[in-house]
Short mmCIF file of N, CA, C and O in Angstrom, two decimals:
data_model
loop_
_atom_site.label_atom_id
_atom_site.label_comp_id
_atom_site.label_asym_id
_atom_site.label_seq_id
_atom_site.Cartn_x
_atom_site.Cartn_y
_atom_site.Cartn_z
N GLN A 199 4.66 -29.19 -153.33
CA GLN A 199 3.93 -29.69 -151.61
C GLN A 199 2.79 -31.04 -152.06
O GLN A 199 2.85 -30.83 -152.39
N VAL A 200 3.52 -31.71 -151.39
CA VAL A 200 2.88 -32.93 -151.27
C VAL A 200 1.70 -32.98 -150.42
O VAL A 200 1.17 -31.92 -149.54
N ARG A 201 0.68 -33.18 -151.19
CA ARG A 201 -0.81 -33.93 -151.08
C ARG A 201 -1.23 -34.62 -151.24
O ARG A 201 -1.15 -35.47 -151.87
N LEU A 202 -2.45 -35.79 -150.26
CA LEU A 202 -2.82 -36.34 -150.04
C LEU A 202 -4.40 -36.34 -150.44
O LEU A 202 -4.58 -35.68 -148.17
N VAL A 203 -5.57 -36.87 -151.08
CA VAL A 203 -6.75 -36.74 -150.39
C VAL A 203 -7.52 -38.00 -150.56
O VAL A 203 -7.21 -38.54 -151.79
N GLU A 204 -8.73 -38.07 -149.18
CA GLU A 204 -8.64 -39.75 -149.74
C GLU A 204 -9.86 -39.19 -150.05
O GLU A 204 -10.57 -38.70 -150.12
N SER A 205 -10.92 -39.74 -150.82
CA SER A 205 -12.50 -40.47 -151.14
C SER A 205 -12.74 -41.86 -150.95
O SER A 205 -12.11 -42.41 -150.65
N GLY A 206 -14.56 -41.60 -150.97
CA GLY A 206 -14.91 -43.15 -150.99
C GLY A 206 -15.25 -44.07 -149.99
O GLY A 206 -16.28 -44.77 -149.51
N GLY A 207 -15.05 -43.12 -148.07
CA GLY A 207 -15.88 -44.06 -147.65
C GLY A 207 -17.29 -43.86 -147.25
O GLY A 207 -17.60 -43.16 -148.36
N GLY A 208 -17.98 -44.05 -146.25
CA GLY A 208 -19.21 -44.27 -146.59
C GLY A 208 -19.64 -45.40 -145.25
O GLY A 208 -19.17 -46.68 -144.82
N SER A 209 -21.31 -45.87 -145.11
CA SER A 209 -21.86 -46.88 -143.90
C SER A 209 -22.18 -47.34 -145.67
O SER A 209 -23.09 -47.46 -146.38
N VAL A 210 -21.36 -49.20 -144.46
CA VAL A 210 -22.39 -50.41 -145.50
C VAL A 210 -23.12 -51.11 -144.88
O VAL A 210 -21.73 -51.40 -143.15
N GLN A 211 -23.48 -51.99 -144.77
CA GLN A 211 -24.34 -53.43 -144.44
C GLN A 211 -22.79 -54.48 -144.76
O GLN A 211 -22.21 -54.04 -145.46
N ALA A 212 -23.01 -55.72 -143.24
CA ALA A 212 -21.44 -56.12 -142.95
C ALA A 212 -22.06 -57.26 -144.51
O ALA A 212 -23.13 -57.26 -144.90
N GLY A 213 -20.54 -57.67 -144.70
CA GLY A 213 -20.56 -58.12 -146.44
C GLY A 213 -20.69 -57.24 -147.72
O GLY A 213 -20.51 -57.98 -148.32
N GLY A 214 -20.78 -56.02 -147.51
CA GLY A 214 -21.44 -54.77 -148.50
C GLY A 214 -18.77 -54.96 -148.93
O GLY A 214 -18.54 -55.08 -148.62
N SER A 215 -19.55 -53.45 -149.87
CA SER A 215 -18.14 -52.64 -150.81
C SER A 215 -17.92 -52.07 -150.54
O SER A 215 -18.37 -51.11 -150.60
N LEU A 216 -17.38 -51.18 -150.65
CA LEU A 216 -16.00 -49.91 -150.48
C LEU A 216 -15.01 -49.82 -151.33
O LEU A 216 -14.10 -50.64 -151.55
N ARG A 217 -14.93 -48.60 -152.37
CA ARG A 217 -13.48 -48.40 -152.66
C ARG A 217 -13.53 -47.62 -152.66
O ARG A 217 -13.71 -46.42 -152.67
N LEU A 218 -11.89 -47.29 -151.78
CA LEU A 218 -11.58 -46.26 -150.66
C LEU A 218 -9.98 -45.68 -152.58
O LEU A 218 -9.21 -46.18 -153.58
N SER A 219 -10.01 -44.25 -153.02
CA SER A 219 -9.07 -44.15 -153.62
C SER A 219 -8.63 -41.96 -153.33
O SER A 219 -8.95 -42.06 -151.50
N CYS A 220 -7.27 -42.54 -153.29
CA CYS A 220 -6.08 -41.51 -153.03
C CYS A 220 -5.98 -40.96 -153.95
O CYS A 220 -5.27 -41.11 -154.27
N VAL A 221 -5.74 -39.31 -153.84
CA VAL A 221 -5.28 -38.70 -154.63
C VAL A 221 -3.84 -38.26 -154.86
O VAL A 221 -4.06 -36.93 -152.97
N ALA A 222 -2.63 -38.41 -155.23
CA ALA A 222 -1.76 -38.18 -154.93
C ALA A 222 -1.93 -36.91 -155.24
O ALA A 222 -0.78 -36.44 -157.08
N SER A 223 -1.19 -35.39 -155.50
CA SER A 223 -0.94 -34.27 -155.68
C SER A 223 0.29 -34.34 -155.62
O SER A 223 1.23 -34.31 -154.23
N GLY A 224 2.07 -33.43 -156.09
CA GLY A 224 2.96 -32.58 -156.14
C GLY A 224 3.87 -33.79 -156.06
O GLY A 224 5.03 -33.20 -155.42
N TYR A 225 4.06 -34.36 -156.65
CA TYR A 225 5.09 -34.99 -156.88
C TYR A 225 5.63 -35.27 -158.17
O TYR A 225 5.03 -34.69 -158.82
N THR A 226 7.26 -35.49 -158.34
CA THR A 226 7.37 -35.47 -159.76
C THR A 226 7.44 -36.47 -160.18
O THR A 226 6.65 -36.37 -161.21
N ASN A 227 7.55 -37.57 -159.93
CA ASN A 227 7.15 -39.45 -160.61
C ASN A 227 5.89 -39.84 -159.54
O ASN A 227 5.40 -41.46 -160.08
N GLY A 228 5.41 -39.10 -159.00
CA GLY A 228 4.77 -40.52 -158.42
C GLY A 228 5.15 -41.04 -156.38
O GLY A 228 6.58 -41.20 -156.43
N SER A 229 4.47 -40.84 -155.45
CA SER A 229 5.55 -42.01 -154.08
C SER A 229 5.40 -43.26 -154.79
O SER A 229 5.13 -44.12 -154.52
N PRO A 230 6.87 -43.21 -154.49
CA PRO A 230 7.04 -45.14 -154.79
C PRO A 230 6.39 -45.72 -153.83
O PRO A 230 6.77 -47.30 -153.47
N CYS A 231 6.65 -45.79 -152.84
CA CYS A 231 5.65 -46.32 -151.59
C CYS A 231 4.42 -45.76 -150.60
O CYS A 231 4.84 -44.92 -150.54
N MET A 232 4.09 -46.55 -150.52
CA MET A 232 2.36 -45.70 -150.06
C MET A 232 1.14 -46.79 -149.30
O MET A 232 1.61 -48.21 -149.65
N GLY A 233 0.75 -46.42 -148.57
CA GLY A 233 -0.29 -47.83 -147.93
C GLY A 233 -1.66 -46.92 -147.54
O GLY A 233 -1.70 -45.79 -147.69
N TRP A 234 -2.46 -47.64 -146.44
CA TRP A 234 -3.79 -47.44 -145.94
C TRP A 234 -3.33 -47.82 -144.50
O TRP A 234 -3.17 -49.65 -143.89
N PHE A 235 -4.22 -47.01 -143.96
CA PHE A 235 -4.02 -47.74 -141.88
C PHE A 235 -5.24 -47.75 -141.84
O PHE A 235 -6.23 -46.84 -142.39
N ARG A 236 -5.72 -47.54 -140.60
CA ARG A 236 -7.45 -47.29 -140.25
C ARG A 236 -7.30 -46.94 -138.60
O ARG A 236 -6.34 -47.83 -138.00
N GLN A 237 -7.71 -46.43 -137.49
CA GLN A 237 -8.24 -46.84 -136.51
C GLN A 237 -9.50 -45.92 -136.08
O GLN A 237 -11.08 -45.46 -136.87
N GLY A 238 -10.06 -47.41 -135.24
CA GLY A 238 -11.48 -48.17 -135.61
C GLY A 238 -11.55 -47.40 -133.38
O GLY A 238 -10.29 -47.14 -132.58
N PRO A 239 -12.32 -46.90 -133.59
CA PRO A 239 -13.19 -46.75 -131.81
C PRO A 239 -12.75 -47.51 -130.58
O PRO A 239 -12.78 -48.48 -131.09
N GLY A 240 -11.92 -46.79 -131.03
CA GLY A 240 -11.09 -47.26 -128.46
C GLY A 240 -9.76 -48.02 -129.91
O GLY A 240 -10.05 -49.34 -128.24
N LYS A 241 -8.93 -48.04 -130.68
CA LYS A 241 -8.11 -49.14 -131.45
C LYS A 241 -7.19 -47.95 -131.76
O LYS A 241 -7.49 -47.44 -132.06
N GLU A 242 -5.81 -48.82 -131.29
CA GLU A 242 -4.63 -48.41 -131.78
C GLU A 242 -4.93 -48.30 -133.00
O GLU A 242 -5.97 -49.14 -133.90
N ARG A 243 -3.92 -47.64 -134.05
CA ARG A 243 -3.95 -47.31 -135.02
C ARG A 243 -3.41 -48.70 -136.08
O ARG A 243 -2.07 -48.42 -135.03
N GLU A 244 -3.82 -48.64 -136.84
CA GLU A 244 -2.45 -50.78 -137.96
C GLU A 244 -2.35 -49.97 -139.80
O GLU A 244 -3.55 -49.20 -139.96
N GLY A 245 -1.43 -50.52 -139.28
CA GLY A 245 -1.41 -50.35 -140.38
C GLY A 245 -2.19 -51.30 -141.69
O GLY A 245 -2.74 -53.05 -140.98
N VAL A 246 -3.08 -51.51 -142.99
CA VAL A 246 -3.85 -52.17 -143.19
C VAL A 246 -3.03 -52.39 -144.61
O VAL A 246 -3.30 -54.27 -145.17
N ALA A 247 -2.99 -51.73 -145.46
CA ALA A 247 -1.90 -52.69 -146.52
C ALA A 247 -1.04 -51.85 -147.67
O ALA A 247 -1.74 -50.22 -147.06
N HIS A 248 0.07 -51.96 -148.37
CA HIS A 248 1.19 -50.97 -148.27
C HIS A 248 0.89 -51.70 -149.75
O HIS A 248 1.19 -53.07 -150.28
N ILE A 249 1.79 -51.15 -150.41
CA ILE A 249 2.50 -51.45 -152.42
C ILE A 249 3.42 -50.30 -152.35
O ILE A 249 3.90 -49.49 -152.18
N ASN A 250 4.14 -51.01 -152.35
CA ASN A 250 5.91 -50.16 -152.96
C ASN A 250 6.13 -49.73 -155.10
O ASN A 250 4.79 -50.82 -155.32
N SER A 251 6.97 -50.52 -154.95
CA SER A 251 7.36 -49.70 -156.55
C SER A 251 7.82 -50.51 -157.56
O SER A 251 6.69 -50.20 -158.58
N GLU A 252 8.08 -51.78 -156.96
CA GLU A 252 7.06 -52.82 -157.19
C GLU A 252 5.89 -53.42 -157.95
O GLU A 252 5.91 -54.43 -158.27
N LEU A 253 4.28 -52.90 -157.35
CA LEU A 253 4.00 -53.24 -157.26
C LEU A 253 3.70 -54.02 -156.37
O LEU A 253 2.78 -54.83 -155.78
N GLY A 254 4.75 -54.66 -155.45
CA GLY A 254 4.44 -55.26 -154.40
C GLY A 254 3.60 -55.18 -153.21
O GLY A 254 3.22 -53.87 -152.63
N THR A 255 2.41 -55.89 -152.21
CA THR A 255 1.81 -55.83 -151.36
C THR A 255 1.99 -57.15 -150.15
O THR A 255 2.64 -57.21 -150.47
N ASN A 256 1.54 -55.93 -149.69
CA ASN A 256 1.60 -56.82 -148.31
C ASN A 256 0.39 -56.15 -147.39
O ASN A 256 -0.28 -54.39 -147.20
N TYR A 257 -0.40 -57.20 -146.41
CA TYR A 257 -1.47 -56.34 -145.45
C TYR A 257 -2.04 -57.72 -144.14
O TYR A 257 -0.89 -58.47 -144.24
N VAL A 258 -2.54 -56.62 -143.56
CA VAL A 258 -2.29 -56.69 -142.59
C VAL A 258 -2.77 -58.01 -142.18
O VAL A 258 -4.17 -58.44 -143.31
N ASP A 259 -3.85 -59.39 -141.73
CA ASP A 259 -3.40 -60.76 -141.73
C ASP A 259 -5.83 -60.26 -141.60
O ASP A 259 -5.82 -61.44 -141.87
N SER A 260 -5.93 -59.69 -140.73
CA SER A 260 -7.39 -59.57 -141.02
C SER A 260 -8.18 -59.40 -142.08
O SER A 260 -9.20 -59.19 -142.24
N VAL A 261 -7.57 -58.46 -142.86
CA VAL A 261 -7.61 -57.80 -144.03
C VAL A 261 -7.34 -58.94 -144.92
O VAL A 261 -8.27 -59.05 -146.76
N LYS A 262 -6.53 -60.19 -145.02
CA LYS A 262 -6.23 -60.87 -147.36
C LYS A 262 -7.10 -61.98 -147.25
O LYS A 262 -8.09 -62.65 -146.35
N GLY A 263 -7.49 -61.02 -148.15
CA GLY A 263 -8.80 -62.12 -148.80
C GLY A 263 -10.03 -61.49 -149.13
O GLY A 263 -10.94 -61.85 -150.20
N ARG A 264 -10.15 -60.00 -148.54
CA ARG A 264 -10.77 -58.56 -149.14
C ARG A 264 -10.48 -57.97 -149.30
O ARG A 264 -11.60 -57.29 -149.89
N PHE A 265 -9.53 -57.20 -149.02
CA PHE A 265 -9.27 -56.57 -149.64
C PHE A 265 -7.53 -56.56 -150.89
O PHE A 265 -6.50 -56.75 -150.32
N THR A 266 -8.21 -55.24 -151.49
CA THR A 266 -7.20 -55.42 -152.19
C THR A 266 -6.51 -53.26 -152.41
O THR A 266 -7.39 -52.66 -152.50
N ILE A 267 -5.48 -53.83 -152.06
CA ILE A 267 -4.02 -52.24 -152.99
C ILE A 267 -3.62 -51.53 -153.87
O ILE A 267 -3.76 -53.23 -154.69
N SER A 268 -4.42 -51.35 -154.84
CA SER A 268 -3.81 -51.19 -155.87
C SER A 268 -3.32 -49.56 -156.40
O SER A 268 -3.66 -48.05 -155.56
N LYS A 269 -1.94 -49.06 -157.25
CA LYS A 269 -1.92 -48.01 -157.41
C LYS A 269 -1.88 -48.00 -159.21
O LYS A 269 -1.90 -48.40 -159.67
N ASP A 270 -2.77 -46.33 -159.32
CA ASP A 270 -2.62 -45.99 -161.08
C ASP A 270 -1.65 -44.99 -160.67
O ASP A 270 -1.37 -43.60 -160.14
N THR A 271 -0.62 -45.17 -161.43
CA THR A 271 0.58 -44.94 -161.33
C THR A 271 0.49 -43.41 -162.00
O THR A 271 1.21 -42.47 -161.77
N ALA A 272 -0.24 -43.78 -163.90
CA ALA A 272 -0.14 -42.23 -164.10
C ALA A 272 -1.52 -41.39 -163.54
O ALA A 272 -0.63 -39.58 -164.59
N GLU A 273 -2.33 -41.88 -162.99
CA GLU A 273 -2.85 -41.04 -162.05
C GLU A 273 -2.70 -40.59 -160.68
O GLU A 273 -3.51 -39.60 -160.08
N ASN A 274 -1.64 -41.07 -159.96
CA ASN A 274 -0.95 -40.47 -158.98
C ASN A 274 -2.42 -41.13 -158.02
O ASN A 274 -1.80 -39.97 -156.83
N THR A 275 -2.80 -41.56 -158.05
CA THR A 275 -3.92 -42.26 -157.42
C THR A 275 -3.40 -44.24 -156.73
O THR A 275 -3.22 -44.73 -157.60
N LEU A 276 -4.06 -43.65 -155.39
CA LEU A 276 -4.04 -45.17 -154.64
C LEU A 276 -5.26 -45.40 -154.05
O LEU A 276 -6.72 -44.51 -154.12
N TYR A 277 -5.69 -46.73 -154.18
CA TYR A 277 -6.47 -47.60 -154.28
C TYR A 277 -7.14 -47.98 -153.03
O TYR A 277 -6.00 -49.20 -153.02
N LEU A 278 -7.92 -48.92 -152.37
CA LEU A 278 -8.16 -49.74 -151.26
C LEU A 278 -10.29 -50.47 -151.76
O LEU A 278 -10.74 -50.12 -151.85
N GLU A 279 -9.44 -51.92 -152.20
CA GLU A 279 -11.43 -52.79 -152.76
C GLU A 279 -11.92 -53.54 -151.65
O GLU A 279 -10.54 -54.31 -150.47
N MET A 280 -11.79 -52.53 -150.97
CA MET A 280 -12.57 -53.39 -149.83
C MET A 280 -13.39 -54.29 -149.62
O MET A 280 -15.56 -53.95 -150.31
N ASN A 281 -14.29 -55.63 -149.74
CA ASN A 281 -14.97 -56.85 -150.13
C ASN A 281 -15.28 -57.62 -148.55
O ASN A 281 -14.49 -57.70 -147.88
N ASN A 282 -16.59 -58.24 -148.90
CA ASN A 282 -17.03 -58.51 -147.67
C ASN A 282 -16.47 -58.31 -146.11
O ASN A 282 -15.51 -58.64 -145.22
N LEU A 283 -17.18 -56.58 -146.29
CA LEU A 283 -17.13 -55.44 -145.26
C LEU A 283 -17.50 -56.74 -143.42
O LEU A 283 -18.83 -56.89 -144.19
N LYS A 284 -16.63 -55.91 -142.22
CA LYS A 284 -17.05 -56.65 -141.29
C LYS A 284 -17.25 -55.54 -141.15
O LYS A 284 -16.65 -54.71 -140.56
N PRO A 285 -18.26 -54.92 -139.75
CA PRO A 285 -18.43 -54.68 -138.23
C PRO A 285 -16.92 -53.72 -137.60
O PRO A 285 -17.08 -52.85 -138.23
N GLU A 286 -16.17 -54.86 -137.48
CA GLU A 286 -14.52 -54.45 -137.41
C GLU A 286 -13.98 -53.89 -138.16
O GLU A 286 -12.31 -53.28 -137.82
N ASP A 287 -14.12 -53.32 -138.99
CA ASP A 287 -13.26 -52.59 -140.66
C ASP A 287 -14.08 -50.99 -140.43
O ASP A 287 -13.18 -50.49 -140.54
N THR A 288 -15.02 -51.01 -139.49
CA THR A 288 -15.41 -49.95 -138.52
C THR A 288 -14.06 -48.97 -138.22
O THR A 288 -13.19 -49.21 -137.27
N GLY A 289 -13.87 -47.85 -139.09
CA GLY A 289 -13.15 -46.86 -138.43
C GLY A 289 -12.11 -45.82 -139.53
O GLY A 289 -12.98 -45.99 -140.75
N MET A 290 -11.65 -45.20 -139.26
CA MET A 290 -10.44 -43.67 -139.60
C MET A 290 -9.97 -44.42 -140.50
O MET A 290 -8.81 -44.70 -140.34
N TYR A 291 -10.18 -44.23 -142.28
CA TYR A 291 -8.77 -44.60 -143.01
C TYR A 291 -7.38 -43.44 -143.22
O TYR A 291 -8.51 -42.55 -144.08
N TYR A 292 -6.45 -43.53 -143.50
CA TYR A 292 -5.41 -43.00 -143.84
C TYR A 292 -5.17 -43.27 -144.89
O TYR A 292 -4.29 -43.90 -145.28
N CYS A 293 -5.01 -42.47 -146.53
CA CYS A 293 -3.63 -42.87 -147.30
C CYS A 293 -2.49 -42.32 -145.90
O CYS A 293 -2.05 -40.64 -145.29
N ALA A 294 -1.11 -42.82 -147.25
CA ALA A 294 0.56 -42.51 -146.65
C ALA A 294 1.19 -42.60 -148.15
O ALA A 294 0.57 -43.47 -148.66
N ALA A 295 1.94 -41.84 -147.70
CA ALA A 295 2.92 -41.87 -148.63
C ALA A 295 3.80 -41.44 -148.09
O ALA A 295 4.02 -40.67 -147.66
N VAL A 296 5.59 -42.22 -149.35
CA VAL A 296 7.04 -41.70 -148.68
C VAL A 296 6.62 -40.30 -149.95
O VAL A 296 6.77 -40.17 -150.86
N ALA A 297 8.28 -39.65 -149.68
CA ALA A 297 8.71 -38.79 -150.62
C ALA A 297 9.71 -39.63 -151.44
O ALA A 297 10.30 -40.89 -150.89
N GLU A 298 9.31 -38.49 -152.75
CA GLU A 298 10.56 -39.78 -153.49
C GLU A 298 11.79 -39.30 -153.19
O GLU A 298 12.44 -37.95 -153.03
N GLY A 299 12.78 -39.98 -153.33
CA GLY A 299 14.53 -39.80 -153.66
C GLY A 299 14.70 -38.00 -154.36
O GLY A 299 13.45 -37.51 -155.05
N HIS A 300 15.53 -37.30 -154.51
CA HIS A 300 16.16 -37.09 -155.08
C HIS A 300 15.84 -36.69 -157.15
O HIS A 300 16.25 -37.26 -157.00
N CYS A 301 15.67 -35.25 -157.15
CA CYS A 301 15.01 -35.16 -158.44
C CYS A 301 15.32 -34.36 -158.68
O CYS A 301 15.91 -33.40 -158.82
N ARG A 302 16.39 -34.92 -160.54
CA ARG A 302 16.94 -34.31 -161.04
C ARG A 302 16.10 -34.26 -162.45
O ARG A 302 15.98 -35.18 -162.94
N GLY A 303 15.05 -33.08 -162.52
CA GLY A 303 14.02 -32.31 -163.80
C GLY A 303 12.95 -33.97 -163.38
O GLY A 303 12.75 -34.19 -162.86
N ALA A 304 13.36 -34.95 -164.82
CA ALA A 304 11.91 -36.10 -164.28
C ALA A 304 12.25 -38.05 -164.18
O ALA A 304 11.90 -38.23 -163.68
N PHE A 305 13.95 -37.22 -163.66
CA PHE A 305 14.80 -38.49 -163.19
C PHE A 305 14.68 -38.41 -161.57
O PHE A 305 15.04 -36.98 -160.69
N CYS A 306 13.79 -39.56 -160.82
CA CYS A 306 14.11 -39.11 -158.98
C CYS A 306 15.10 -39.94 -158.47
O CYS A 306 14.63 -41.07 -159.08
N ALA A 307 15.78 -40.83 -157.94
CA ALA A 307 16.29 -41.92 -156.89
C ALA A 307 16.26 -42.13 -156.58
O ALA A 307 14.67 -42.09 -156.16
N PRO A 308 15.92 -43.71 -156.73
CA PRO A 308 15.29 -45.17 -156.55
C PRO A 308 15.36 -45.03 -154.50
O PRO A 308 16.15 -44.28 -153.94
N VAL A 309 14.20 -45.46 -154.15
CA VAL A 309 14.00 -45.79 -152.99
C VAL A 309 13.28 -46.54 -151.92
O VAL A 309 12.94 -47.12 -152.65
N ILE A 310 14.51 -47.01 -151.38
CA ILE A 310 13.82 -48.59 -150.85
C ILE A 310 12.75 -48.26 -150.04
O ILE A 310 12.43 -47.63 -149.00
N CYS A 311 11.29 -49.33 -149.89
CA CYS A 311 10.33 -48.86 -148.97
C CYS A 311 10.09 -50.65 -147.55
O CYS A 311 11.08 -51.72 -148.37
N PRO A 312 10.07 -50.14 -147.10
CA PRO A 312 10.23 -50.69 -145.83
C PRO A 312 9.20 -52.07 -145.87
O PRO A 312 7.75 -51.77 -146.34
N PRO A 313 9.95 -52.59 -145.77
CA PRO A 313 9.28 -54.39 -146.19
C PRO A 313 7.92 -54.55 -145.00
O PRO A 313 7.08 -54.28 -145.56
N ASP A 314 7.70 -54.03 -144.03
CA ASP A 314 6.70 -53.41 -143.00
C ASP A 314 6.90 -52.66 -142.57
O ASP A 314 6.70 -52.72 -141.15
N PRO A 315 6.05 -51.28 -143.20
CA PRO A 315 5.86 -49.76 -142.70
C PRO A 315 4.97 -49.57 -141.51
O PRO A 315 3.78 -50.24 -141.61
N GLU A 316 5.41 -48.80 -141.05
CA GLU A 316 4.45 -48.14 -139.22
C GLU A 316 3.93 -47.30 -139.54
O GLU A 316 5.06 -46.33 -140.98
N TRP A 317 3.81 -46.41 -139.16
CA TRP A 317 3.64 -45.26 -140.21
C TRP A 317 4.43 -44.11 -139.77
O TRP A 317 3.88 -43.27 -140.80
N SER A 318 5.09 -43.61 -139.18
CA SER A 318 6.03 -43.05 -139.40
C SER A 318 7.65 -43.60 -139.88
O SER A 318 8.13 -42.48 -140.78
N ASP A 319 7.49 -44.44 -140.61
CA ASP A 319 8.16 -44.50 -141.93
C ASP A 319 7.15 -44.12 -143.00
O ASP A 319 8.06 -43.46 -143.98
N TYR A 320 6.24 -43.27 -143.09
CA TYR A 320 5.83 -42.70 -143.51
C TYR A 320 5.80 -40.86 -143.80
O TYR A 320 6.15 -40.55 -142.88
N ASN A 321 6.90 -40.75 -145.12
CA ASN A 321 7.08 -38.69 -145.18
C ASN A 321 5.27 -37.94 -144.96
O ASN A 321 4.83 -36.93 -144.18
N TYR A 322 5.02 -38.07 -145.87
CA TYR A 322 2.64 -37.30 -145.61
C TYR A 322 1.69 -38.45 -145.39
O TYR A 322 1.24 -39.66 -145.95
N TRP A 323 0.69 -38.78 -144.92
CA TRP A 323 -0.39 -39.10 -144.24
C TRP A 323 -1.59 -37.57 -145.08
O TRP A 323 -1.65 -36.73 -144.99
N GLY A 324 -2.40 -38.40 -145.45
CA GLY A 324 -4.42 -37.42 -145.62
C GLY A 324 -4.73 -37.23 -144.03
O GLY A 324 -4.71 -37.66 -143.12
N GLN A 325 -5.48 -36.39 -144.11
CA GLN A 325 -7.15 -36.22 -143.81
C GLN A 325 -7.92 -37.29 -143.60
O GLN A 325 -8.55 -37.10 -142.25
N GLY A 326 -8.10 -38.33 -143.71
CA GLY A 326 -8.49 -39.55 -143.56
C GLY A 326 -9.90 -39.64 -144.10
O GLY A 326 -10.24 -38.80 -145.11
N THR A 327 -10.50 -40.52 -144.21
CA THR A 327 -12.41 -41.02 -145.04
C THR A 327 -12.69 -42.06 -143.86
O THR A 327 -12.35 -43.56 -143.18
N GLN A 328 -13.98 -41.96 -143.34
CA GLN A 328 -14.71 -42.47 -142.53
C GLN A 328 -14.64 -44.00 -143.00
O GLN A 328 -16.39 -43.57 -144.52
N VAL A 329 -15.50 -44.80 -142.96
CA VAL A 329 -15.80 -46.41 -142.92
C VAL A 329 -16.51 -46.43 -141.84
O VAL A 329 -15.96 -47.42 -141.22
N THR A 330 -17.65 -47.71 -142.44
CA THR A 330 -18.96 -47.61 -141.11
C THR A 330 -19.91 -49.14 -141.64
O THR A 330 -20.25 -48.73 -142.76
N VAL A 331 -19.42 -49.50 -140.59
CA VAL A 331 -20.12 -50.91 -141.26
C VAL A 331 -20.27 -51.69 -139.45
O VAL A 331 -20.66 -51.80 -138.73
N ALA A 332 -22.48 -51.35 -140.88
CA ALA A 332 -23.09 -51.60 -139.16
C ALA A 332 -23.47 -53.27 -139.30
O ALA A 332 -23.65 -54.26 -140.61
N SER A 333 -23.79 -54.46 -138.47
CA SER A 333 -24.26 -55.11 -138.24
C SER A 333 -25.27 -56.32 -138.99
O SER A 333 -26.71 -55.23 -138.94
#
């Protein structure tokens, strides 16, 4: 059973930094496509950053140059490094992952990651970690 557990949220002043982590368990080799979403107070949920099996990444425009998504494949851990945080970055941050392709032993069929994933493109989601940025 796949499980995603986020950590690293907290309260910081504007201009500060946080590093979010998401540990994925229950995979044979790890999720080929993972991402971060957030939902601020009174706002719709939005995709923040995504990473695919080739470690290609994409970001929402508002975080480009400030956030970095990365993945430690050996540890099955997804990260989101957030620098120069702004009050508008406040929200609940969720980790998301897709299911592996069919696995036979240690080999799993490849999965093509959507180029601009939405919440519904993922199969698993964490419970979220709160980020609050004070002005």
